[in-house]
CSV table of C-alpha atoms and ligand atoms in Angstrom, one decimal:
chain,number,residue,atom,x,y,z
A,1,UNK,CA,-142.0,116.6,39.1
A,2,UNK,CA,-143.6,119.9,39.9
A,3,UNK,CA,-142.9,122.6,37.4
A,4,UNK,CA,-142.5,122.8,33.7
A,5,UNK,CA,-138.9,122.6,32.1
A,6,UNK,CA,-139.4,124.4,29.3
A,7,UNK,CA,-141.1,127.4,31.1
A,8,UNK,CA,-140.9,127.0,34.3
A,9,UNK,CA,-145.0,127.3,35.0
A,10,UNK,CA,-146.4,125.0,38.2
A,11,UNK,CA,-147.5,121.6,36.9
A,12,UNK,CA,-151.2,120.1,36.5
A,13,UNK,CA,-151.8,116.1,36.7
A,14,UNK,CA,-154.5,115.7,35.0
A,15,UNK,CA,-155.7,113.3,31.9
A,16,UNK,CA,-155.0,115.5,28.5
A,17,UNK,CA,-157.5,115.1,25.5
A,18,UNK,CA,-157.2,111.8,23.9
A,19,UNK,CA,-155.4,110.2,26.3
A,20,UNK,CA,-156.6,107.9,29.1
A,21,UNK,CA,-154.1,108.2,32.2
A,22,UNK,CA,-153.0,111.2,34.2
A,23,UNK,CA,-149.6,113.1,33.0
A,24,UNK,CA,-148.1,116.2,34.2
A,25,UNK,CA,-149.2,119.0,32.0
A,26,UNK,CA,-148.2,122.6,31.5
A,27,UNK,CA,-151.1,124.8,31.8
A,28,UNK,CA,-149.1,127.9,30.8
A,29,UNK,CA,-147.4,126.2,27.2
A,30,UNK,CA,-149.3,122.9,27.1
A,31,UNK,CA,-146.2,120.9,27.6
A,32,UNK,CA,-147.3,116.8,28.5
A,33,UNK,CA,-144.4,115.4,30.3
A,34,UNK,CA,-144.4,111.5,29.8
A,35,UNK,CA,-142.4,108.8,32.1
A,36,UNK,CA,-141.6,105.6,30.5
A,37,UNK,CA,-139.6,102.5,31.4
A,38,UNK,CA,-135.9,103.0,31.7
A,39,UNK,CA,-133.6,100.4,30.0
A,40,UNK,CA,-130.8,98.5,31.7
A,41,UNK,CA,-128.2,96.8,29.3
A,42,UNK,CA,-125.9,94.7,29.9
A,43,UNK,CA,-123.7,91.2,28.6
A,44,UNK,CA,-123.6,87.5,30.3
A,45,UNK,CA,-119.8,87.2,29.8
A,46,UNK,CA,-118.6,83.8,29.3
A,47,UNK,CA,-114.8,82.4,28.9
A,48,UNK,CA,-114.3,79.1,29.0
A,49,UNK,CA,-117.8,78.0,30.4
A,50,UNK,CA,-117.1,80.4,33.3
A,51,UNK,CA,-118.5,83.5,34.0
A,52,UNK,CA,-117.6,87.3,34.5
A,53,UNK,CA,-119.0,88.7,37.3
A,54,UNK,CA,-118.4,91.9,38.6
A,55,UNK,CA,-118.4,93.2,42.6
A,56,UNK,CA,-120.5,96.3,42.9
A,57,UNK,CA,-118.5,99.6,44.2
A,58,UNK,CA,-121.9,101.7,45.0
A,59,UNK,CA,-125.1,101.5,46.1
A,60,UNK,CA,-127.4,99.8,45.4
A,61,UNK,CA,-126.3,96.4,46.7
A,62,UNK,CA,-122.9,97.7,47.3
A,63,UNK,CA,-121.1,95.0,47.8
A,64,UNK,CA,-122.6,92.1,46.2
A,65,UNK,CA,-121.5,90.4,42.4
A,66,UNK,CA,-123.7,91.5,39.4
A,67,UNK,CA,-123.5,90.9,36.0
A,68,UNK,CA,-122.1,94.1,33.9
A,69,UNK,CA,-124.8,96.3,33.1
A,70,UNK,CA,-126.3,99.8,33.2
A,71,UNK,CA,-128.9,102.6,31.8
A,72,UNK,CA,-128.9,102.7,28.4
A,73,UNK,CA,-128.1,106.2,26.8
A,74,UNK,CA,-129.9,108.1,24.0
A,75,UNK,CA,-128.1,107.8,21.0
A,76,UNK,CA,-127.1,104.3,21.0
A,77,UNK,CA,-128.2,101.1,20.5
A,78,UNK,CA,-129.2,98.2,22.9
A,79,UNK,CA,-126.1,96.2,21.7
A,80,UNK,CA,-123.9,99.4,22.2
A,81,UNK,CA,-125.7,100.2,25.7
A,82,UNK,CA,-124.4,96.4,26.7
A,83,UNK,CA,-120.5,96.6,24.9
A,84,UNK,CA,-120.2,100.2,26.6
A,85,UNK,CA,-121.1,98.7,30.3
A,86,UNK,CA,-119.1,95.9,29.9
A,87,UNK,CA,-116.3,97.8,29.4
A,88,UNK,CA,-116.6,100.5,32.1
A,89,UNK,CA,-117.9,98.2,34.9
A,90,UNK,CA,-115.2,95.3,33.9
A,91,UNK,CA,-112.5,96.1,31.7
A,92,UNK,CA,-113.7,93.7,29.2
A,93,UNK,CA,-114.1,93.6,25.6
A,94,UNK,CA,-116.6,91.2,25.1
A,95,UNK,CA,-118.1,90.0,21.3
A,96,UNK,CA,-122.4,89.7,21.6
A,97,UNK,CA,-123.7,86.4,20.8
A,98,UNK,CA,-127.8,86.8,20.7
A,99,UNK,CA,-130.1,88.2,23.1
A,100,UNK,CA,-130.1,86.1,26.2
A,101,UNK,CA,-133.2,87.9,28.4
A,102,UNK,CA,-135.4,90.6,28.0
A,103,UNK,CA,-136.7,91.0,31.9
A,104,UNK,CA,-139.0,93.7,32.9
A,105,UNK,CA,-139.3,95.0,36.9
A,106,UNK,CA,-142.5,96.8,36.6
A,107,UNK,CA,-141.8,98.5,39.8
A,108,UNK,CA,-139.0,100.1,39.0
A,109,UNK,CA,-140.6,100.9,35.8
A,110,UNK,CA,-137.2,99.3,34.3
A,111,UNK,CA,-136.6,96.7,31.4
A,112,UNK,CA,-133.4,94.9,31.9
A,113,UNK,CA,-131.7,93.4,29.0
A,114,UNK,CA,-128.5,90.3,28.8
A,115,UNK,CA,-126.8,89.7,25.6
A,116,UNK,CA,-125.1,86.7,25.8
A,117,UNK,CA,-120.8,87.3,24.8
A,118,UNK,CA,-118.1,85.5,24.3
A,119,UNK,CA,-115.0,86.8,26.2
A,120,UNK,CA,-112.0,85.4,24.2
A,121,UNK,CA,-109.5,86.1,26.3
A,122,UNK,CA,-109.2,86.5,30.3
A,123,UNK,CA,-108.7,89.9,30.0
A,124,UNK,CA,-110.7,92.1,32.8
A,125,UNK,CA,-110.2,94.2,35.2
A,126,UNK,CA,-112.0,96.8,38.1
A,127,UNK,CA,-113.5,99.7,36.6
A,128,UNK,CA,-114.7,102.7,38.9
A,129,UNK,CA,-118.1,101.2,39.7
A,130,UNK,CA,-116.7,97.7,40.3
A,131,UNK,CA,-114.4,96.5,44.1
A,132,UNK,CA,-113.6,93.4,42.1
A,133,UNK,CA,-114.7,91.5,39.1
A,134,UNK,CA,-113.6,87.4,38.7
A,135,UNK,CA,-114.4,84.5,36.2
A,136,UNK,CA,-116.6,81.8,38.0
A,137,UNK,CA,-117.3,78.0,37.6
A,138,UNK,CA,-120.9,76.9,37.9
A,139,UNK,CA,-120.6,75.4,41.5
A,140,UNK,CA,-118.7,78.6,42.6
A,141,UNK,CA,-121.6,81.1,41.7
A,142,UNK,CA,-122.0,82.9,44.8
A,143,UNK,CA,-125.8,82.6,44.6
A,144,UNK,CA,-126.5,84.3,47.6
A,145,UNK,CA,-124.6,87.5,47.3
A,146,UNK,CA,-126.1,88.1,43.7
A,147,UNK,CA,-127.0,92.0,42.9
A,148,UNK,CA,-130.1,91.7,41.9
A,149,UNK,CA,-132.7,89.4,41.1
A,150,UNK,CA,-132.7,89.6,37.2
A,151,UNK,CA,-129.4,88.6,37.4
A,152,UNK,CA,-129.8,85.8,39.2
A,153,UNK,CA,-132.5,84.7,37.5
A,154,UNK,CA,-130.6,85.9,33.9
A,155,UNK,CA,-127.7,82.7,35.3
A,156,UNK,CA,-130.4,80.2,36.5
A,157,UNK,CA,-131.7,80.2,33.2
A,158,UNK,CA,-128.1,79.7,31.5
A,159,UNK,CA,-126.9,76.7,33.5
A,160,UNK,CA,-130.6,75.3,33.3
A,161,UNK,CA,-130.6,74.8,29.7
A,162,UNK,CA,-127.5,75.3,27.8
A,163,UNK,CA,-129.2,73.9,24.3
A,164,UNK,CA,-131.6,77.1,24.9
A,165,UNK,CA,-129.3,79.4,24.6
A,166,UNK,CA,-129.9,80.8,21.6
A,167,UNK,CA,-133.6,81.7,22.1
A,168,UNK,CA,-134.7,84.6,24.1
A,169,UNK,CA,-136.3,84.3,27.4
A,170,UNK,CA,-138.4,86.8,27.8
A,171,UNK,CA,-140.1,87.5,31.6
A,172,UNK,CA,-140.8,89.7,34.4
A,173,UNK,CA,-139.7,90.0,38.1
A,174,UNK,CA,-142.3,90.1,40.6
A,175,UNK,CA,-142.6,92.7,43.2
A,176,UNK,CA,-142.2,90.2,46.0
A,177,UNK,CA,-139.4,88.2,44.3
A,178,UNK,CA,-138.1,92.3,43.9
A,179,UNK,CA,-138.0,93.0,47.6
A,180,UNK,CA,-136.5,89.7,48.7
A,181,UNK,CA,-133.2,90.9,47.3
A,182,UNK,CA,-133.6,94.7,48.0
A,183,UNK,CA,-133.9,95.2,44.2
A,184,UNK,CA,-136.5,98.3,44.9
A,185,UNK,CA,-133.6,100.3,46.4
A,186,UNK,CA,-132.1,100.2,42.9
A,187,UNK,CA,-135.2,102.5,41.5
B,1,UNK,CA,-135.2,121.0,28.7
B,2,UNK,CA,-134.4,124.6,30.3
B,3,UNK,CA,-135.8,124.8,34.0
B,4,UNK,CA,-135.6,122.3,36.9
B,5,UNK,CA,-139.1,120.3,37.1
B,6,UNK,CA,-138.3,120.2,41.3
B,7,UNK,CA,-137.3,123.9,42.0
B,8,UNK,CA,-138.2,126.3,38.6
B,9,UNK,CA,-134.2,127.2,39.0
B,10,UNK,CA,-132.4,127.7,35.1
B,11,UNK,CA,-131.1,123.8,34.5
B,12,UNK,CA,-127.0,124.2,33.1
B,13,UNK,CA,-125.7,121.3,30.7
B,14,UNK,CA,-122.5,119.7,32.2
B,15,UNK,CA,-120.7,116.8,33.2
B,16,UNK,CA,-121.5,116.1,36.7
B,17,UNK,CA,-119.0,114.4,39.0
B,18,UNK,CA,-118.0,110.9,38.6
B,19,UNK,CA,-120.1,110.7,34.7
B,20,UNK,CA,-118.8,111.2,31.9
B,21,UNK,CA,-121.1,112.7,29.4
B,22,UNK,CA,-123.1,116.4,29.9
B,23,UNK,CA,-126.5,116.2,31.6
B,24,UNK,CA,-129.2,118.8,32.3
B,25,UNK,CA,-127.9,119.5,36.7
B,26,UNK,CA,-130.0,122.3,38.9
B,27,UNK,CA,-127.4,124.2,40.4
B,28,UNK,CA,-129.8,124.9,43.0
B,29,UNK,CA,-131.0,121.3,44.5
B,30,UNK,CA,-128.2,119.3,42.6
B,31,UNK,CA,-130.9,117.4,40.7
B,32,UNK,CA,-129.5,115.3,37.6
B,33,UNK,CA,-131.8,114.9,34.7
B,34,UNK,CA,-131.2,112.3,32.8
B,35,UNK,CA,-132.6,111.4,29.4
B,36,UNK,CA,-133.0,107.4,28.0
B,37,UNK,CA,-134.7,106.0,25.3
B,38,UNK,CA,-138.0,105.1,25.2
B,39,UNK,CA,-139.7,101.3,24.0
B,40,UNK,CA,-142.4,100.9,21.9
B,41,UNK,CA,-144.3,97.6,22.4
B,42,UNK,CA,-146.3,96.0,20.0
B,43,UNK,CA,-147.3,92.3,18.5
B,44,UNK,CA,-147.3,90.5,15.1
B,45,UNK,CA,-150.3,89.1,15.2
B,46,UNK,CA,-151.1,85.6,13.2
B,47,UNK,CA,-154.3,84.5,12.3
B,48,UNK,CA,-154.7,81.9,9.8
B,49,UNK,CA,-151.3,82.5,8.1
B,50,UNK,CA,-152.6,86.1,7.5
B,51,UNK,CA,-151.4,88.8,9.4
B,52,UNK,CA,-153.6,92.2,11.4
B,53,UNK,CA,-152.5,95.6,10.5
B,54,UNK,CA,-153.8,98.7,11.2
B,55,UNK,CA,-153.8,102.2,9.2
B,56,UNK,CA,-153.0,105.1,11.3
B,57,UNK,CA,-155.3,108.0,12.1
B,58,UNK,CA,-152.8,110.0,13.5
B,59,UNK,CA,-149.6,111.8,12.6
B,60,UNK,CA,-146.7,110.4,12.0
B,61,UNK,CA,-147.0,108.4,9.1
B,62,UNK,CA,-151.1,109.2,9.1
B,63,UNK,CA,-152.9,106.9,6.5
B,64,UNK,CA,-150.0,104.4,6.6
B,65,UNK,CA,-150.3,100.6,7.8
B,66,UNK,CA,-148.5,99.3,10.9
B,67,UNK,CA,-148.5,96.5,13.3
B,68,UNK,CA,-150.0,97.5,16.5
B,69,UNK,CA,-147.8,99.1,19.0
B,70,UNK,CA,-147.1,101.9,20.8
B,71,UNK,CA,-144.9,103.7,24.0
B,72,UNK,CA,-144.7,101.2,27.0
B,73,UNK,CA,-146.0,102.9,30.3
B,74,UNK,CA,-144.5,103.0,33.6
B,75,UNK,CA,-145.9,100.2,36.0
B,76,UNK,CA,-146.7,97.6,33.3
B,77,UNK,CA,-144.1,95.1,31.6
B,78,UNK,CA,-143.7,94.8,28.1
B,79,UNK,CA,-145.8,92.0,27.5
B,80,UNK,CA,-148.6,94.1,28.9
B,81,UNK,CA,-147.9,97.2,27.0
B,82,UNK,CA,-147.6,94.8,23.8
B,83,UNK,CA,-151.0,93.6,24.6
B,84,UNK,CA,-152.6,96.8,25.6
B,85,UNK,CA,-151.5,98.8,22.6
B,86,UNK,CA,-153.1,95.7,20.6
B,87,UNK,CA,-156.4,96.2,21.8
B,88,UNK,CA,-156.4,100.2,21.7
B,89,UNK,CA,-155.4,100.4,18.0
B,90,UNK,CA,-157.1,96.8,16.7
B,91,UNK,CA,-159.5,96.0,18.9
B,92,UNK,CA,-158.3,92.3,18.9
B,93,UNK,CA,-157.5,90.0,22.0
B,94,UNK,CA,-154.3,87.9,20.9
B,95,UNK,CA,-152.4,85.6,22.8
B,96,UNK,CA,-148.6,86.3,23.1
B,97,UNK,CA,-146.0,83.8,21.4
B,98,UNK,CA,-142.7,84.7,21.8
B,99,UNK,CA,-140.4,88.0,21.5
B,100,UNK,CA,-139.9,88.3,17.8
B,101,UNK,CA,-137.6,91.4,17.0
B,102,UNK,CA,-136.1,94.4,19.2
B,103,UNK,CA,-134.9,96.8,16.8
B,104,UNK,CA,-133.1,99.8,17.9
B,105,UNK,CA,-133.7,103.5,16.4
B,106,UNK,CA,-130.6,105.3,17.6
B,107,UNK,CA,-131.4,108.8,16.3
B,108,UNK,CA,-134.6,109.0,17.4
B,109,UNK,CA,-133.9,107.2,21.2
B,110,UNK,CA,-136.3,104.5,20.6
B,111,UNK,CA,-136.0,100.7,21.0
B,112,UNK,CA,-138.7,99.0,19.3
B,113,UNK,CA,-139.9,95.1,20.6
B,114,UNK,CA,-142.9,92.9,18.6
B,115,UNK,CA,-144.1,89.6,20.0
B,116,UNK,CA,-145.6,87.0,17.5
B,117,UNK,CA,-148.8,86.5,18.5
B,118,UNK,CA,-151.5,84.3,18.0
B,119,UNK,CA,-155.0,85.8,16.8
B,120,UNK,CA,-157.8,83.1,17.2
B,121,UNK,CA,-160.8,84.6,16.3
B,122,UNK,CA,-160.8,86.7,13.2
B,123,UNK,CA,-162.4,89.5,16.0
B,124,UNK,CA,-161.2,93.4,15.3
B,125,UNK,CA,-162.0,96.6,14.8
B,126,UNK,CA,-160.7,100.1,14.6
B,127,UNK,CA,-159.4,101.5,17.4
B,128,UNK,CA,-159.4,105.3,17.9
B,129,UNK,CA,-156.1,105.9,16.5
B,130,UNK,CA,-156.9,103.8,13.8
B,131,UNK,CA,-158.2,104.3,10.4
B,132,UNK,CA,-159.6,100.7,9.7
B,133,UNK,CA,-157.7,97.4,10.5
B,134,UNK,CA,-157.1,94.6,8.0
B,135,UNK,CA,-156.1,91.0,7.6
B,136,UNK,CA,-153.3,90.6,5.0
B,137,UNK,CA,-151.7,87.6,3.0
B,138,UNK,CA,-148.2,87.9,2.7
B,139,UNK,CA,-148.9,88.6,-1.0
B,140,UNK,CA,-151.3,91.1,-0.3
B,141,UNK,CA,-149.1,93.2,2.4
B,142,UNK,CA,-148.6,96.9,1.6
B,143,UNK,CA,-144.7,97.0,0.9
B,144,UNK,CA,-145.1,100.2,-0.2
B,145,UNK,CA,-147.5,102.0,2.5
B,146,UNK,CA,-146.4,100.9,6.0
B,147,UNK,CA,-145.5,103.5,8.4
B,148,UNK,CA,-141.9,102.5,9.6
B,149,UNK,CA,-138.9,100.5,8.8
B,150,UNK,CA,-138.8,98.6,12.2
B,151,UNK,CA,-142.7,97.4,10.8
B,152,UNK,CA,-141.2,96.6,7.7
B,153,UNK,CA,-138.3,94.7,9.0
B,154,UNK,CA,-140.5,92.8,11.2
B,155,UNK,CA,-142.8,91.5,8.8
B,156,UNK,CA,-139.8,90.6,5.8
B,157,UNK,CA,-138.1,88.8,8.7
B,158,UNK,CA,-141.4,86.7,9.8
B,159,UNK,CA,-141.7,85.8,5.9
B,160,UNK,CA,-138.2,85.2,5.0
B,161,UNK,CA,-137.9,82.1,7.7
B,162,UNK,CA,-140.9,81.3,9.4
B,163,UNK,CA,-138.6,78.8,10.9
B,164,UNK,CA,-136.6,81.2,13.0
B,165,UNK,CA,-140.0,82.6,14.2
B,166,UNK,CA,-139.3,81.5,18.2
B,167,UNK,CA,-135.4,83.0,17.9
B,168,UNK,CA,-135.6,86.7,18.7
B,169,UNK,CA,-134.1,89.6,15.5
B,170,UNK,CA,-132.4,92.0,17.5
B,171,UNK,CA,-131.3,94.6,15.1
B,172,UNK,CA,-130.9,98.6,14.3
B,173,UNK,CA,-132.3,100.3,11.7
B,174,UNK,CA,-129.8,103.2,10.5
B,175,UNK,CA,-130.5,106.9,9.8
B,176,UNK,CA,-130.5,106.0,6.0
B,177,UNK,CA,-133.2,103.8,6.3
B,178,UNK,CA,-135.3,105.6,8.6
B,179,UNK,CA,-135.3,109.0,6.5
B,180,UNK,CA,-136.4,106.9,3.5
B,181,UNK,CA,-139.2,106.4,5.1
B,182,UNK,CA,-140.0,109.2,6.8
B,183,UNK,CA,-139.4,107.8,10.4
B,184,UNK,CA,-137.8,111.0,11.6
B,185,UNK,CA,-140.8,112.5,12.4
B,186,UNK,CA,-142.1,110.2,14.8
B,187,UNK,CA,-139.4,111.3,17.6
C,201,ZN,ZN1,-144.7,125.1,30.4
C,202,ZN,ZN1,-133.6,122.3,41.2
């Protein structure tokens, strides 16, 4: 970030009046530019007690099985964000259950969100970011090819406790649990 | 959004390859800008059965009461930034319960998330963008003077089922709403 967008005047980083951390400020018009957390969406499929899991067709972690999610877009809502990436990343159309986890990788200055969903029928398919995506049994999770680490952590936490279901579970990924699985490449 | 913040070259509005909805592109260095929502953390914070709210000093929504909260920064998680914006506007050091509600406000690209909190010592104060801060009974809470729906939602959903207070509210509040209260004006 080095020049304004509105007028095209070289940045300062500096703290502005009233606030107490540095931001990129427009000397010419005045403009503060904040950066906030991105949010990731995105659904814990289930048909059957198995899962959906999708096999990633671009970087990062090419490759390796995700759950389907993506950056939420202005204008809609976090259930919308999830429905919407379920759709283009597997084919599915899925109905939301509750909120399953609310993750944050403070590295990556991203928030990932799972809704739990019930997918009524095995209906899926590839879309253009996914090689493959298949329904899974518990013991057939391929653990070690997993995406990322909030998703892994997102299924732990389902087959842990099945009666907890319905509650949130709220938590954050550490840096060093971030980096074991290449997760900061995803930034 | 009119020049590119990595060049200074005039930003076009299109749909670049492989998306499928228009975003600000530098034809010059092939940046993408893209635009997300934004989260604003905050707590419900409990003390006694009475709940801590705060009347703003600052516009939008200036002399009205909220719950303290506030944009999430990059490089914390949303615990943090629920806990941080707590002491900046109250003054109070509460311990975090559970996620409570994430409310989605589509037409202003916000997605709003209050933890139930505990507050043990009836310790506060004004913070600087704070007018005064108050401990309310649910009989004595201003229905008619707090600041935003996604506030007001909150607190009729803590008080309509205290028992439901560890499952998380994930809801949107619609345009209707919002202009009735004069949330517009806080994008
Ligand atoms: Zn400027
Ligand atoms: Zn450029």
């Amino acid at each position: 970030m080095k020049y304004c967008s509105h007028c095209a005047s070289e940045l300062t980083y500096i703290i502005p009046d009233g606030d107490n951390r540095p931001r990129f400020v427009c000397p010419a018009c005045q403009a503060i530019f904040y950066q906030n957390p991105r949010i990731v969406a995105g659904t814990l499929p289930v048909h059957n007690g198995q899962i959906l899991l999708c096999r990633r067709a671009i970087e990062p972690r090419r490759g390796f099985w995700t759950l389907p999610a993506g950056f939420m877009e202005n204008g809609e809502s976090t259930e919308q964000a999830a429905l919407r990436e379920t759709w283009e990343e597997a084919q599915a159309v899925v109905q939301l259950q509750s909120l399953f986890s609310m993750i944050t990788v403070p590295h990556i200055d991203q928030v990932h969100i799972f809704f739990l969903a019930e997918l009524e029928k095995a209906e899926f398919a590839a879309g253009d970011e996914s090689l493959e995506v298949a329904l899974f049994n518990e013991e057939d999770i391929p653990w070690n090819e997993l995406a990322f680490p909030t998703v892994s952590q997102t299924l732990k936490r389902y087959f842990a406790d099945s009666s907890a279901q319905q509650a949130a579970h709220v938590f954050d990924i550490g840096i060093s649990q971030a980096l074991a699985k290449g997760l900061k490449s995803s930034g």
